[in-house]
mmCIF file of C-alpha atoms and ligand atoms in Angstrom:
data_model
loop_
_atom_site.group_PDB
_atom_site.id
_atom_site.type_symbol
_atom_site.label_atom_id
_atom_site.label_comp_id
_atom_site.label_asym_id
_atom_site.label_seq_id
_atom_site.Cartn_x
_atom_site.Cartn_y
_atom_site.Cartn_z
ATOM 1 C CA UNK A 72 0.080 -22.855 19.609
ATOM 2 C CA UNK A 73 1.584 -21.657 22.860
ATOM 3 C CA UNK A 74 1.496 -18.218 24.357
ATOM 4 C CA UNK A 75 4.331 -16.150 22.925
ATOM 5 C CA UNK A 76 4.614 -18.128 19.711
ATOM 6 C CA UNK A 77 4.889 -15.852 16.722
ATOM 7 C CA UNK A 78 2.763 -17.456 14.041
ATOM 8 C CA UNK A 79 -0.003 -14.920 13.543
ATOM 9 C CA UNK A 80 -1.028 -14.817 9.900
ATOM 10 C CA UNK A 81 -2.257 -11.383 8.884
ATOM 11 C CA UNK A 82 -3.685 -9.741 5.790
ATOM 12 C CA UNK A 83 -2.679 -6.258 4.701
ATOM 13 C CA UNK A 84 -3.451 -3.937 1.820
ATOM 14 C CA UNK A 85 -0.741 -3.071 -0.691
ATOM 15 C CA UNK A 86 -1.076 -0.388 -3.361
ATOM 16 C CA UNK A 87 1.282 0.169 -6.264
ATOM 17 C CA UNK A 88 0.789 3.912 -6.752
ATOM 18 C CA UNK A 89 0.102 5.700 -10.071
ATOM 19 C CA UNK A 90 3.678 6.802 -10.773
ATOM 20 C CA UNK A 91 4.961 3.248 -10.375
ATOM 21 C CA UNK A 92 2.231 1.774 -12.599
ATOM 22 C CA UNK A 93 2.907 4.457 -15.239
ATOM 23 C CA UNK A 94 6.637 3.673 -15.148
ATOM 24 C CA UNK A 95 6.001 -0.026 -15.758
ATOM 25 C CA UNK A 96 7.136 -1.137 -12.299
ATOM 26 C CA UNK A 97 4.070 -3.198 -11.316
ATOM 27 C CA UNK A 98 5.551 -6.523 -12.348
ATOM 28 C CA UNK A 99 8.887 -5.932 -10.627
ATOM 29 C CA UNK A 100 7.190 -4.819 -7.393
ATOM 30 C CA UNK A 101 4.842 -7.835 -7.403
ATOM 31 C CA UNK A 102 7.881 -10.062 -8.027
ATOM 32 C CA UNK A 103 9.625 -8.614 -4.965
ATOM 33 C CA UNK A 104 6.443 -9.053 -2.911
ATOM 34 C CA UNK A 105 6.265 -12.738 -3.873
ATOM 35 C CA UNK A 106 9.977 -13.394 -3.439
ATOM 36 C CA UNK A 107 9.760 -11.972 0.080
ATOM 37 C CA UNK A 108 7.263 -14.647 1.047
ATOM 38 C CA UNK A 109 3.917 -12.868 0.812
ATOM 39 C CA UNK A 110 0.888 -14.655 -0.630
ATOM 40 C CA UNK A 111 -1.190 -12.494 -2.978
ATOM 41 C CA UNK A 112 -4.819 -13.256 -2.061
ATOM 42 C CA UNK A 113 -6.503 -10.646 -4.287
ATOM 43 C CA UNK A 114 -5.246 -8.377 -7.053
ATOM 44 C CA UNK A 115 -6.736 -5.762 -9.377
ATOM 45 C CA UNK A 116 -6.130 -2.492 -11.180
ATOM 46 C CA UNK A 117 -8.389 0.484 -10.454
ATOM 47 C CA UNK A 118 -8.418 4.198 -11.280
ATOM 48 C CA UNK A 119 -9.701 6.166 -8.283
ATOM 49 C CA UNK A 120 -11.664 9.398 -8.587
ATOM 50 C CA UNK A 121 -10.394 12.301 -6.477
ATOM 51 C CA UNK A 122 -13.380 11.767 -4.181
ATOM 52 C CA UNK A 123 -12.498 8.091 -3.703
ATOM 53 C CA UNK A 124 -8.873 8.996 -2.941
ATOM 54 C CA UNK A 125 -10.104 11.556 -0.382
ATOM 55 C CA UNK A 126 -12.224 8.863 1.241
ATOM 56 C CA UNK A 127 -9.349 6.372 1.321
ATOM 57 C CA UNK A 128 -6.954 8.933 2.881
ATOM 58 C CA UNK A 129 -9.521 10.626 5.154
ATOM 59 C CA UNK A 130 -7.243 10.297 8.212
ATOM 60 C CA UNK A 131 -4.909 12.764 6.467
ATOM 61 C CA UNK A 132 -7.653 15.318 5.672
ATOM 62 C CA UNK A 133 -6.056 18.041 7.837
ATOM 63 C CA UNK A 134 -2.515 17.498 6.586
ATOM 64 C CA UNK A 135 -0.985 20.126 4.265
ATOM 65 C CA UNK A 136 -0.242 17.490 1.624
ATOM 66 C CA UNK A 137 -3.796 16.077 1.512
ATOM 67 C CA UNK A 138 -5.010 17.811 -1.676
ATOM 68 C CA UNK A 139 -1.839 17.037 -3.581
ATOM 69 C CA UNK A 140 -1.845 13.430 -2.341
ATOM 70 C CA UNK A 141 -5.420 12.868 -3.512
ATOM 71 C CA UNK A 142 -4.697 14.437 -6.924
ATOM 72 C CA UNK A 143 -1.674 12.191 -7.286
ATOM 73 C CA UNK A 144 -3.469 9.017 -6.173
ATOM 74 C CA UNK A 145 -6.243 9.658 -8.707
ATOM 75 C CA UNK A 146 -3.881 10.654 -11.540
ATOM 76 C CA UNK A 147 -3.782 7.180 -13.092
ATOM 77 C CA UNK A 148 -4.428 3.518 -12.478
ATOM 78 C CA UNK A 149 -3.157 1.805 -9.352
ATOM 79 C CA UNK A 150 -2.644 -1.868 -8.566
ATOM 80 C CA UNK A 151 -4.193 -3.006 -5.276
ATOM 81 C CA UNK A 152 -3.533 -6.314 -3.577
ATOM 82 C CA UNK A 153 -4.280 -8.208 -0.405
ATOM 83 C CA UNK A 154 -1.047 -9.666 0.957
ATOM 84 C CA UNK A 155 -1.098 -12.482 3.477
ATOM 85 C CA UNK A 156 1.636 -13.865 5.661
ATOM 86 C CA UNK A 157 3.026 -14.038 9.165
ATOM 87 C CA UNK A 158 3.139 -10.502 10.578
ATOM 88 C CA UNK A 159 2.308 -9.322 7.051
ATOM 89 C CA UNK A 160 1.379 -5.780 8.152
ATOM 90 C CA UNK A 161 4.752 -5.037 9.730
ATOM 91 C CA UNK A 162 6.734 -7.044 7.160
ATOM 92 C CA UNK A 163 5.161 -5.265 4.184
ATOM 93 C CA UNK A 164 5.872 -1.877 5.825
ATOM 94 C CA UNK A 165 9.494 -2.997 6.297
ATOM 95 C CA UNK A 166 9.839 -4.066 2.652
ATOM 96 C CA UNK A 167 8.328 -0.723 1.520
ATOM 97 C CA UNK A 168 10.732 1.352 3.618
ATOM 98 C CA UNK A 169 10.298 4.798 5.181
ATOM 99 C CA UNK A 170 7.769 7.268 3.745
ATOM 100 C CA UNK A 171 10.553 9.467 2.356
ATOM 101 C CA UNK A 172 12.482 7.369 -0.202
ATOM 102 C CA UNK A 173 15.663 9.328 0.568
ATOM 103 C CA UNK A 174 15.448 8.106 4.173
ATOM 104 C CA UNK A 175 14.342 4.560 3.352
ATOM 105 C CA UNK A 176 16.809 1.737 3.971
ATOM 106 C CA UNK A 177 18.792 0.365 1.031
ATOM 107 C CA UNK A 178 16.988 -2.493 -0.694
ATOM 108 C CA UNK A 179 13.505 -1.313 0.257
ATOM 109 C CA UNK A 180 11.024 -0.692 -2.546
ATOM 110 C CA UNK A 181 10.725 3.026 -1.811
ATOM 111 C CA UNK A 182 14.495 3.418 -1.776
ATOM 112 C CA UNK A 183 14.850 1.532 -5.052
ATOM 113 C CA UNK A 184 12.071 3.263 -6.971
ATOM 114 C CA UNK A 185 10.701 6.268 -5.031
ATOM 115 C CA UNK A 186 10.873 9.758 -6.543
ATOM 116 C CA UNK A 187 10.051 11.949 -3.515
ATOM 117 C CA UNK A 188 8.110 11.859 -0.244
ATOM 118 C CA UNK A 189 4.801 11.967 -2.142
ATOM 119 C CA UNK A 190 5.598 9.802 -5.156
ATOM 120 C CA UNK A 191 6.911 6.974 -3.029
ATOM 121 C CA UNK A 192 5.677 4.080 -5.175
ATOM 122 C CA UNK A 193 3.746 1.946 -2.672
ATOM 123 C CA UNK A 194 1.244 2.006 0.189
ATOM 124 C CA UNK A 195 0.846 -0.387 3.093
ATOM 125 C CA UNK A 196 -1.652 -0.537 5.942
ATOM 126 C CA UNK A 197 -0.190 0.634 9.272
ATOM 127 C CA UNK A 198 -2.024 -1.657 11.718
ATOM 128 C CA UNK A 199 -4.649 -4.397 12.055
ATOM 129 C CA UNK A 200 -7.689 -2.077 12.140
ATOM 130 C CA UNK A 201 -6.401 -0.011 9.225
ATOM 131 C CA UNK A 202 -5.674 -3.171 7.267
ATOM 132 C CA UNK A 203 -9.229 -4.407 7.717
ATOM 133 C CA UNK A 204 -10.700 -1.054 6.717
ATOM 134 C CA UNK A 205 -8.418 -0.707 3.687
ATOM 135 C CA UNK A 206 -8.955 -4.285 2.459
ATOM 136 C CA UNK A 207 -12.724 -3.732 2.724
ATOM 137 C CA UNK A 208 -12.442 -0.394 0.912
ATOM 138 C CA UNK A 209 -11.176 -2.121 -2.240
ATOM 139 C CA UNK A 210 -12.313 -5.744 -2.066
ATOM 140 C CA UNK A 211 -15.387 -7.814 -1.330
ATOM 141 C CA UNK A 212 -15.143 -11.300 0.143
ATOM 142 C CA UNK A 213 -15.812 -12.718 -3.341
ATOM 143 C CA UNK A 214 -12.596 -11.114 -4.671
ATOM 144 C CA UNK A 215 -10.395 -12.964 -2.248
ATOM 145 C CA UNK A 216 -8.882 -16.427 -2.629
ATOM 146 C CA UNK A 217 -7.597 -18.529 0.258
HETATM 147 P P1 IDP B 150 3.001 6.083 4.798
HETATM 148 O O1 IDP B 150 2.491 5.905 3.379
HETATM 149 O O2 IDP B 150 4.470 5.765 4.918
HETATM 150 O O3 IDP B 150 2.148 5.379 5.822
HETATM 151 P P2 IDP B 150 1.714 8.553 5.658
HETATM 152 O O4 IDP B 150 2.264 9.492 6.657
HETATM 153 O O5 IDP B 150 0.546 7.698 6.050
HETATM 154 O O6 IDP B 150 2.931 7.657 5.110
HETATM 155 O O7 IDP B 150 1.321 9.438 4.386
HETATM 156 C C1 IDP B 150 0.498 8.900 3.363
HETATM 157 C C2 IDP B 150 1.097 9.302 2.036
HETATM 158 O O8 IDP B 150 1.045 10.720 1.897
HETATM 159 C C3 IDP B 150 2.577 8.971 1.841
HETATM 160 O O9 IDP B 150 2.813 7.639 1.442
HETATM 161 C C4 IDP B 150 2.981 9.964 0.771
HETATM 162 O O10 IDP B 150 2.552 9.538 -0.532
HETATM 163 C C5 IDP B 150 2.184 11.176 1.190
HETATM 164 N N1 IDP B 150 2.957 12.058 2.102
HETATM 165 C C6 IDP B 150 3.301 11.818 3.391
HETATM 166 N N2 IDP B 150 3.986 12.841 3.926
HETATM 167 C C7 IDP B 150 4.088 13.755 2.926
HETATM 168 C C8 IDP B 150 4.710 15.060 2.856
HETATM 169 O O11 IDP B 150 5.291 15.560 3.820
HETATM 170 N N3 IDP B 150 4.612 15.698 1.648
HETATM 171 C C9 IDP B 150 3.966 15.168 0.578
HETATM 172 N N4 IDP B 150 3.373 13.961 0.612
HETATM 173 C C10 IDP B 150 3.439 13.273 1.758
HETATM 174 MG MG1 MG B 151 0.127 5.701 6.314
#
């Protein structure tokens, strides 16, 4: 593999958020993930406590939306997955679309299904270190295939 080749396989964390699970969108979102070339290496449903949501989103602790975000993320079950693929971190963020569904590009998951800037259907890690932390937050090595 030469310098400058672009074949780095990454893992990233995806979450299907409580509003999307409650609306029965999990299957459709997983279908779009698979049809866009991601490999699902781990998958489960969990219902976070508020405290666990606060821990997961601790980087946002000082933001005005933090309390509401953690209430929302603990309001019902979520589906969490490890996605693998070339440049998976950036590519999953691109498929999700911008944080605000109204500003997300047509065809992105947030644009298709998002309700507002909070209830925006999906989460994706924003960089390699975050991805590692977030994967480890939800999964042990035994949970992962491949
Ligand atoms: P991201 O999910 O696109 O990376 P972040 O800025 O990391 O966006 O925010 C984390 C989550 O917090 C968002 O996905 C959304 O659910 C929520 N959020 C972000 N900004 C706002 C806001 O201005 N009002 C309410 N909720 C917000
Ligand atoms: Mg983020």
